[in-house]
Coordinates of C-alpha atoms in Angstrom, one line a residue:
Chain A
M1 CA 9.1 25.7 16.2
A2 CA 5.6 24.1 15.8
Q3 CA 4.9 21.0 18.0
V4 CA 4.2 17.7 17.4
P5 CA 0.7 17.1 17.4
A6 CA -0.6 14.4 20.2
D7 CA -3.0 13.1 17.9
L8 CA -0.5 12.4 15.1
K9 CA -1.3 9.1 13.3
V10 CA 0.5 8.6 10.5
C11 CA 4.0 9.3 9.0
I12 CA 4.2 9.5 5.2
F13 CA 8.0 10.1 3.8
D14 CA 9.4 11.4 0.9
V15 CA 11.5 8.6 -0.3
F16 CA 14.4 9.6 -3.1
G17 CA 17.3 11.5 -1.2
T18 CA 15.0 11.3 2.4
V19 CA 14.9 7.5 2.8
V20 CA 17.4 6.0 -0.1
D21 CA 20.6 7.4 -1.3
W22 CA 19.7 7.4 -5.1
R23 CA 23.2 9.2 -6.1
G24 CA 25.3 6.8 -4.3
S25 CA 23.4 3.9 -5.2
L26 CA 23.2 4.8 -9.1
I27 CA 27.0 5.7 -9.0
Q28 CA 27.7 2.4 -7.7
D29 CA 25.3 0.1 -10.1
L30 CA 25.9 2.0 -13.3
P31 CA 29.3 1.3 -14.5
G32 CA 28.5 -2.2 -13.9
L33 CA 25.4 -2.5 -16.1
G34 CA 27.3 -0.1 -18.7
K35 CA 30.0 -2.7 -18.9
K36 CA 27.6 -5.4 -19.5
Y37 CA 25.9 -3.4 -22.7
G38 CA 29.3 -2.0 -23.8
M39 CA 28.5 1.3 -23.0
D40 CA 31.4 3.9 -21.8
T41 CA 30.6 7.2 -20.3
D42 CA 31.2 9.4 -17.2
W43 CA 28.6 7.7 -15.0
T44 CA 28.5 10.1 -11.9
S45 CA 27.5 13.1 -14.5
F46 CA 24.8 10.3 -16.0
A47 CA 23.6 9.8 -12.6
D48 CA 23.2 13.5 -12.2
D49 CA 21.7 14.4 -15.6
W50 CA 19.3 11.5 -15.2
R51 CA 17.9 12.5 -12.0
G52 CA 17.8 16.1 -13.5
L53 CA 15.3 15.2 -16.2
Y54 CA 13.0 13.9 -12.9
Q55 CA 11.5 17.2 -12.4
P56 CA 10.8 18.1 -15.9
Q57 CA 9.5 14.6 -17.1
M58 CA 7.0 15.0 -14.3
H59 CA 6.1 18.4 -15.5
R60 CA 5.0 17.2 -18.5
V61 CA 2.4 15.3 -16.9
R62 CA 1.2 18.0 -14.5
K63 CA 1.1 20.3 -17.6
G64 CA -1.0 18.0 -19.3
E65 CA 1.6 17.3 -22.1
L66 CA 1.4 13.6 -21.1
P67 CA -1.6 11.5 -20.1
W68 CA -0.8 10.0 -16.5
T69 CA 2.4 8.2 -17.0
N70 CA 4.3 6.4 -13.9
I71 CA 8.2 7.1 -13.0
D72 CA 9.5 3.7 -14.3
E73 CA 8.2 5.1 -17.7
L74 CA 9.4 8.6 -17.4
H75 CA 12.7 7.1 -15.9
K76 CA 13.3 4.8 -19.1
E77 CA 12.3 7.8 -21.3
A78 CA 14.9 10.2 -19.7
F79 CA 17.5 7.1 -20.0
E80 CA 17.1 7.1 -23.5
M81 CA 17.0 10.7 -23.9
L82 CA 20.5 10.8 -22.5
L83 CA 21.6 8.1 -24.4
T84 CA 21.1 9.9 -27.7
K85 CA 22.7 13.4 -26.1
R86 CA 25.9 11.3 -25.1
G87 CA 25.9 9.7 -28.3
L88 CA 25.9 5.9 -26.5
K89 CA 24.5 2.7 -28.0
H90 CA 21.0 1.6 -27.0
P91 CA 21.1 -1.4 -24.8
G92 CA 17.7 -2.8 -26.5
E93 CA 14.3 -2.8 -25.1
E94 CA 15.1 -5.4 -22.1
G95 CA 18.5 -3.3 -21.3
S96 CA 16.9 -0.2 -21.1
W97 CA 14.6 -1.6 -18.5
E98 CA 17.4 -3.2 -16.8
F99 CA 18.8 0.2 -16.2
T100 CA 15.7 1.7 -15.1
R101 CA 15.1 -0.9 -12.6
L102 CA 18.2 0.2 -11.0
W103 CA 16.0 2.8 -9.2
H104 CA 14.1 -0.4 -7.5
K105 CA 17.1 -1.1 -5.7
L106 CA 18.5 2.0 -4.2
R107 CA 19.7 1.6 -0.8
P108 CA 18.6 3.3 2.5
W109 CA 20.8 5.8 4.2
P110 CA 22.5 4.1 7.2
D111 CA 20.1 5.3 9.7
S112 CA 17.0 5.0 7.5
V113 CA 15.5 1.4 8.3
E114 CA 16.5 2.0 12.3
G115 CA 14.6 5.1 12.1
I116 CA 11.6 4.2 10.5
G117 CA 11.1 0.9 12.6
M118 CA 11.2 3.2 15.7
M119 CA 8.3 5.2 14.1
K120 CA 6.6 2.0 13.2
K121 CA 6.0 1.1 16.7
K122 CA 4.0 4.2 17.2
Y123 CA 2.5 5.6 14.0
V124 CA 1.6 4.1 10.4
V125 CA 4.8 4.5 8.6
A126 CA 4.1 4.9 5.0
T127 CA 5.7 6.1 1.5
L128 CA 4.4 9.3 0.0
S129 CA 6.9 9.1 -3.1
N130 CA 6.6 10.0 -6.7
G131 CA 8.0 6.6 -7.3
N132 CA 5.5 4.3 -8.4
V133 CA 3.9 1.4 -6.3
A134 CA 6.2 -1.4 -7.9
L135 CA 9.1 0.5 -7.5
L136 CA 8.4 1.4 -4.0
I137 CA 7.5 -2.0 -2.9
N138 CA 10.8 -3.6 -4.7
M139 CA 12.8 -1.4 -3.2
A140 CA 11.3 -1.9 0.4
K141 CA 12.1 -5.6 -0.2
N142 CA 15.5 -5.1 -1.2
G143 CA 16.6 -2.7 1.3
G144 CA 14.4 -4.1 4.2
I145 CA 12.4 -1.1 4.8
P146 CA 9.6 -1.8 7.0
W147 CA 6.6 0.3 5.5
D148 CA 2.9 -0.6 6.4
H149 CA 1.8 0.6 3.2
C150 CA 3.4 2.5 0.0
F151 CA 1.3 5.4 -1.0
S152 CA 2.5 6.9 -4.3
G153 CA 1.8 9.7 -6.6
E154 CA 0.5 6.8 -9.0
T155 CA -2.1 6.2 -6.2
F156 CA -3.7 9.7 -6.7
K157 CA -2.5 10.1 -10.2
H158 CA -0.9 13.5 -9.1
Y159 CA 2.7 13.7 -8.7
K160 CA 3.8 16.0 -5.7
P161 CA 3.6 19.1 -4.7
D162 CA 0.1 18.9 -6.2
P163 CA -2.2 19.0 -3.1
E164 CA -4.2 15.9 -4.4
S165 CA -1.1 13.7 -3.1
Y166 CA -1.0 15.2 0.1
L167 CA -5.0 15.6 0.9
G168 CA -5.3 11.8 -0.7
V169 CA -3.5 10.3 2.1
V170 CA -5.5 12.3 4.6
K171 CA -8.7 11.7 2.7
T172 CA -7.7 7.8 2.3
M173 CA -7.1 7.5 6.1
Y174 CA -9.8 9.0 7.3
L175 CA -7.9 11.7 9.3
Q176 CA -7.5 15.3 9.9
P177 CA -4.7 16.8 8.0
H178 CA -2.6 17.7 10.9
Q179 CA -2.9 14.1 11.9
V180 CA -0.5 13.0 9.0
M181 CA 3.3 14.2 9.1
L182 CA 5.3 14.3 6.0
C183 CA 8.7 13.5 6.8
A184 CA 11.3 14.8 4.0
A185 CA 14.8 16.2 3.4
H186 CA 13.4 18.6 1.1
N187 CA 12.1 22.2 2.4
G188 CA 9.9 22.7 -0.8
D189 CA 8.1 19.1 -0.2
L190 CA 7.4 20.2 3.4
K191 CA 6.3 23.5 2.4
A192 CA 3.5 21.7 0.0
A193 CA 2.4 19.7 2.5
Q194 CA 2.1 22.5 5.2
K195 CA -0.1 24.4 3.0
C196 CA -2.2 21.5 3.0
G197 CA -2.5 21.4 6.6
L198 CA -0.2 18.4 7.1
S199 CA 2.4 18.0 10.2
T200 CA 5.8 18.4 8.7
G201 CA 9.3 16.4 9.7
F202 CA 12.7 17.5 8.4
V203 CA 15.4 15.2 8.4
L204 CA 18.8 16.5 7.0
R205 CA 20.4 14.9 4.0
P206 CA 23.6 17.1 3.2
K207 CA 25.3 14.5 1.0
E208 CA 22.2 13.7 -1.2
H209 CA 23.5 15.7 -4.5
G210 CA 27.1 15.0 -3.7
P211 CA 29.9 16.7 -1.8
N212 CA 28.9 20.3 -3.0
Q213 CA 25.5 20.1 -2.3
K214 CA 23.9 23.7 -2.3
T215 CA 20.0 23.4 -1.3
D216 CA 18.3 21.9 1.7
L217 CA 21.4 22.3 4.1
K218 CA 19.1 23.2 6.9
A219 CA 15.3 23.2 8.1
D220 CA 14.3 26.6 6.6
G221 CA 10.5 26.4 7.9
E222 CA 8.4 26.4 10.8
W223 CA 8.3 22.4 10.9
N224 CA 7.1 20.5 13.7
A225 CA 10.2 18.5 14.1
V226 CA 13.6 18.4 12.8
G227 CA 16.4 15.6 12.7
D228 CA 19.9 15.3 11.6
S229 CA 19.0 11.9 10.9
M230 CA 16.0 9.4 10.7
V231 CA 16.8 7.9 14.1
E232 CA 16.8 11.8 15.6
L233 CA 13.7 12.6 13.9
A234 CA 11.8 9.5 15.4
K235 CA 13.0 10.5 18.8
K236 CA 11.8 14.0 18.2
L237 CA 8.4 12.4 17.8
G238 CA 8.6 10.4 20.7
C239 CA 9.8 7.0 19.4
Chain B
M1 CA -3.3 -30.2 -9.3
A2 CA -1.6 -27.3 -11.4
Q3 CA 2.0 -26.4 -9.8
V4 CA 3.4 -23.7 -8.1
P5 CA 5.2 -21.3 -10.8
A6 CA 8.8 -21.4 -10.0
D7 CA 8.6 -17.4 -11.2
L8 CA 6.1 -16.5 -8.6
K9 CA 6.8 -12.9 -7.4
V10 CA 3.6 -11.6 -5.3
C11 CA 1.1 -13.3 -3.2
I12 CA -2.3 -11.3 -2.4
F13 CA -4.6 -12.2 0.3
D14 CA -8.2 -12.0 0.6
V15 CA -8.8 -11.0 4.0
F16 CA -12.4 -11.4 5.7
G17 CA -12.6 -14.8 6.7
T18 CA -9.1 -15.9 4.8
V19 CA -6.8 -14.0 7.5
V20 CA -9.3 -12.6 9.9
D21 CA -12.0 -14.2 11.7
W22 CA -14.5 -11.5 11.6
R23 CA -17.2 -13.4 12.8
G24 CA -15.6 -14.4 16.1
S25 CA -14.3 -10.9 16.2
L26 CA -17.8 -9.1 16.0
I27 CA -19.8 -11.9 18.2
Q28 CA -16.8 -10.7 20.9
D29 CA -16.8 -7.2 20.5
L30 CA -20.5 -6.1 19.4
P31 CA -22.1 -6.7 23.1
G32 CA -19.9 -4.6 24.9
L33 CA -20.4 -1.6 22.3
G34 CA -24.2 -2.3 22.5
K35 CA -24.0 -2.2 26.1
K36 CA -22.0 1.2 25.7
Y37 CA -25.1 2.8 23.7
G38 CA -27.7 0.9 25.5
M39 CA -28.6 -1.3 22.7
D40 CA -29.8 -4.8 23.4
T41 CA -30.2 -7.6 20.4
D42 CA -29.0 -11.0 19.6
W43 CA -25.5 -9.9 18.5
T44 CA -24.6 -13.0 17.0
S45 CA -27.3 -12.9 14.7
F46 CA -26.7 -9.4 14.2
A47 CA -23.1 -10.1 13.2
D48 CA -24.2 -12.9 10.7
D49 CA -26.9 -10.2 9.0
W50 CA -24.4 -7.7 9.1
R51 CA -21.9 -9.8 6.8
G52 CA -25.0 -10.9 4.7
L53 CA -25.6 -7.2 3.6
Y54 CA -21.8 -7.1 2.1
Q55 CA -22.4 -8.4 -1.1
P56 CA -25.7 -6.7 -1.8
Q57 CA -24.2 -3.5 -0.8
M58 CA -21.2 -4.1 -3.1
H59 CA -23.5 -5.1 -5.9
R60 CA -25.4 -1.8 -5.9
V61 CA -21.9 -0.2 -6.8
R62 CA -21.3 -3.0 -9.1
K63 CA -24.5 -2.2 -10.9
G64 CA -24.0 1.4 -11.0
E65 CA -26.7 2.2 -8.5
L66 CA -24.5 3.6 -6.1
P67 CA -21.1 5.7 -7.3
W68 CA -18.0 4.3 -5.8
T69 CA -18.4 4.1 -2.2
N70 CA -15.7 2.3 0.1
I71 CA -16.5 -0.7 2.3
D72 CA -16.7 1.8 5.5
E73 CA -19.4 3.5 4.2
L74 CA -21.1 0.5 2.8
H75 CA -20.7 -1.0 6.7
K76 CA -22.1 1.9 8.1
E77 CA -25.2 2.0 6.0
A78 CA -25.6 -1.4 6.3
F79 CA -25.5 -1.1 9.8
E80 CA -28.2 1.6 10.2
M81 CA -30.7 -0.5 8.0
L82 CA -30.1 -3.3 10.5
L83 CA -31.0 -1.0 13.2
T84 CA -34.2 0.0 11.7
K85 CA -35.0 -3.6 11.0
R86 CA -34.4 -4.9 14.6
G87 CA -36.0 -1.5 16.0
L88 CA -32.7 -0.3 17.6
K89 CA -31.9 2.9 19.0
H90 CA -29.4 5.2 16.7
P91 CA -26.1 5.5 18.7
G92 CA -25.9 9.0 17.0
E93 CA -23.1 9.5 13.8
E94 CA -20.2 9.3 16.0
G95 CA -21.6 6.0 17.6
S96 CA -22.4 4.4 14.1
W97 CA -18.7 5.1 13.1
E98 CA -17.7 3.2 16.4
F99 CA -19.4 0.4 15.5
T100 CA -18.4 0.5 11.7
R101 CA -14.7 0.7 12.9
L102 CA -14.9 -2.8 14.7
W103 CA -14.1 -4.0 11.3
H104 CA -10.8 -2.4 11.2
K105 CA -10.1 -4.5 14.4
L106 CA -11.1 -7.9 13.5
R107 CA -8.5 -10.9 14.6
P108 CA -6.4 -12.8 12.4
W109 CA -6.8 -16.5 12.6
P110 CA -4.3 -18.0 15.0
D111 CA -1.8 -19.2 12.0
S112 CA -2.0 -16.1 10.0
V113 CA 0.5 -13.9 11.1
E114 CA 2.8 -16.8 11.2
G115 CA 2.2 -17.9 7.8
I116 CA 2.4 -14.6 6.0
G117 CA 5.7 -14.1 7.9
M118 CA 7.0 -16.9 6.2
M119 CA 5.8 -16.0 2.9
K120 CA 7.0 -12.7 3.4
K121 CA 10.6 -13.4 3.2
K122 CA 10.4 -15.5 -0.2
Y123 CA 7.4 -13.2 -1.7
V124 CA 5.7 -9.7 -1.7
V125 CA 2.8 -10.2 0.6
A126 CA -0.2 -7.6 0.3
T127 CA -3.9 -7.5 0.4
L128 CA -6.5 -7.6 -2.1
S129 CA -9.4 -7.3 -0.2
N130 CA -12.5 -5.2 -0.8
G131 CA -12.0 -3.7 2.5
N132 CA -10.7 0.0 2.1
V133 CA -7.0 0.8 2.4
A134 CA -7.6 2.5 5.9
L135 CA -9.5 -0.3 7.3
L136 CA -6.8 -2.6 5.9
I137 CA -3.8 -0.6 7.7
N138 CA -5.5 -0.2 10.7
M139 CA -6.4 -3.8 10.9
A140 CA -2.8 -4.7 10.4
K141 CA -1.5 -2.6 12.9
N142 CA -3.9 -3.8 15.5
G143 CA -3.3 -7.3 14.5
G144 CA 0.4 -7.3 13.6
I145 CA -0.1 -8.7 9.9
P146 CA 3.3 -8.2 7.9
W147 CA 1.8 -6.6 4.7
D148 CA 4.3 -5.4 2.6
H149 CA 1.3 -3.2 1.0
C150 CA -2.4 -3.0 1.1
F151 CA -4.1 -3.3 -2.0
S152 CA -7.8 -3.0 -1.9
G153 CA -11.1 -2.7 -4.4
E154 CA -10.7 0.9 -3.7
T155 CA -7.2 1.1 -5.2
F156 CA -8.4 0.1 -8.4
K157 CA -12.0 1.4 -8.0
H158 CA -13.6 -2.3 -8.5
Y159 CA -14.9 -4.7 -6.4
K160 CA -13.5 -8.2 -6.4
P161 CA -14.6 -10.6 -8.4
D162 CA -14.5 -7.6 -10.9
P163 CA -11.4 -8.8 -13.3
E164 CA -10.2 -5.0 -13.0
S165 CA -9.1 -5.8 -9.3
Y166 CA -7.2 -8.9 -10.1
L167 CA -5.5 -7.5 -13.0
G168 CA -4.9 -4.2 -11.4
V169 CA -2.3 -5.7 -9.1
V170 CA -0.7 -7.4 -12.1
K171 CA -0.4 -4.2 -14.2
T172 CA 0.7 -2.1 -11.0
M173 CA 3.4 -4.7 -10.2
Y174 CA 4.8 -5.0 -14.0
L175 CA 4.3 -8.8 -13.9
Q176 CA 2.7 -11.4 -15.9
P177 CA -0.8 -12.9 -14.2
H178 CA 0.9 -16.3 -13.4
Q179 CA 3.3 -14.5 -11.3
V180 CA 0.8 -13.3 -8.8
M181 CA -1.2 -15.6 -6.6
L182 CA -4.3 -15.0 -4.6
C183 CA -4.6 -17.2 -1.5
A184 CA -8.1 -17.2 -0.3
A185 CA -10.4 -19.4 1.9
H186 CA -13.2 -19.0 -0.9
N187 CA -13.4 -21.0 -3.9
G188 CA -15.5 -18.3 -6.2
D189 CA -12.8 -15.6 -5.3
L190 CA -9.9 -18.1 -6.6
K191 CA -12.0 -19.1 -9.6
A192 CA -12.4 -15.3 -10.7
A193 CA -8.5 -14.9 -10.1
Q194 CA -7.6 -17.8 -12.0
K195 CA -9.8 -16.9 -15.2
C196 CA -7.6 -13.7 -15.1
G197 CA -4.8 -16.2 -15.5
L198 CA -3.6 -15.5 -11.7
S199 CA -2.1 -18.6 -9.5
T200 CA -4.1 -19.6 -6.8
G201 CA -3.7 -20.9 -3.3
F202 CA -6.5 -21.9 -1.3
V203 CA -6.6 -22.1 2.5
L204 CA -9.2 -24.3 4.6
R205 CA -11.1 -22.0 7.0
P206 CA -14.1 -24.2 8.2
K207 CA -15.0 -21.9 10.9
E208 CA -15.7 -18.6 9.2
H209 CA -19.2 -19.1 9.3
G210 CA -19.7 -20.8 12.5
P211 CA -20.1 -24.2 13.5
N212 CA -22.8 -24.8 10.9
Q213 CA -20.8 -23.6 7.7
K214 CA -21.9 -25.2 4.4
T215 CA -19.5 -23.5 2.3
D216 CA -16.0 -23.6 0.9
L217 CA -15.3 -26.8 3.2
K218 CA -13.0 -28.1 0.5
A219 CA -10.8 -26.9 -2.1
D220 CA -13.1 -27.4 -5.5
G221 CA -11.0 -26.4 -8.3
E222 CA -7.5 -26.6 -9.7
W223 CA -5.7 -24.6 -7.4
N224 CA -1.8 -24.3 -7.6
A225 CA -1.5 -25.1 -4.0
V226 CA -4.2 -25.9 -0.8
G227 CA -3.5 -25.8 2.7
D228 CA -5.4 -26.6 6.0
S229 CA -3.9 -23.4 7.7
M230 CA -1.5 -20.3 6.2
V231 CA 1.4 -22.1 7.7
E232 CA 0.5 -25.2 5.6
L233 CA 0.0 -22.8 2.5
A234 CA 3.2 -21.3 3.1
K235 CA 5.1 -24.7 3.2
K236 CA 3.3 -25.9 0.0
L237 CA 4.9 -22.3 -1.5
G238 CA 8.1 -23.4 -0.7
C239 CA 8.8 -21.2 2.5

């Protein structure tokens, strides 16, 4: 395995799935909000379907089919697509935003805050998420995640895995690519970052997609560090 | 005096002079670095002259005379202008950057970290500085300033007091202008923010420019809150 560079300065983190449990949080929160608006459906599959529209929605922006559009707007639009598909009553404009803002309240995995706090003592710790800046800041406030800063696809007007997102952080911080490490639970994200010269840290999240997860069940690249939890990853980084 | 809005969500802070003592820090740090590079001058007036070039340098960007250029680059260029003016030996490219990076290490006023920490419990606390993002993140790490996020002129490619900078934060955070408060030691900055509809908090920094300061010795606008220190300002905001 590649080593952790001695002059590593900044750890940036994928957020959905890596730091927070989007699926568990949505499954917990959706039924209550559904009840408030008189909407009844299988909210577990709704959560999966909503997340399922995440990549296709961003892809419309990447292809230029949509101008730059942030994740809140894409989440809201995807939510409304699902309402139509499932024949559910529209909860009104403000209701639609209330559902969309559930993504601002996703809870961290039990080890995330501790592990990131350990890394914060030695490195700059920041997001590099496709979530927009307001979402990331609000989520950190709700969940007590001690970021030094929130970088987002919105910052660079490019969604991961576009190279402009990873290299945007490198350039903004006046560093060499290897001095920035992407920490993520997704091998594909790490591969794209590595291609740009960044260091890479894999954290295992075998329940991100629920009990029957098929993907990202192990590190399948030459990453600089690998951990079964964020705390273990922090230890691998000398924290 | 105007009141503090009950639905205030985000406090953004001017940094140079408001949160950190740029003059005292530079006067402390410049002589040592000068000695290292064999440069001798009156470093106190050098610090004042360097800061004196800050507004003119940004103005070149505002006028379109320069394309977007961040503060590190503008600081470095101004440093080199002063070398020429004072007939000082150029310390080389890396040396010039070492001087420029002194701005990343400016120390907070004694009450800043405590006051901002108090506000952080109730509000999102973030910079809105003309300093670039790397400078702000590094400064926060060095000084222990607990920002939730660093907004910068660099984020919006507009230097304060351009409206795009203040309104950039409002739009990014999906808020109404009055839900964002600019906290600053400079009446001019607050006036520009107020014109955009933001709330305003004045903190008195009577020694920013040294013992003979003539400007900003009192609040001279209808600000929503005024404090003699960051801790007092935090108390006025109900923290």
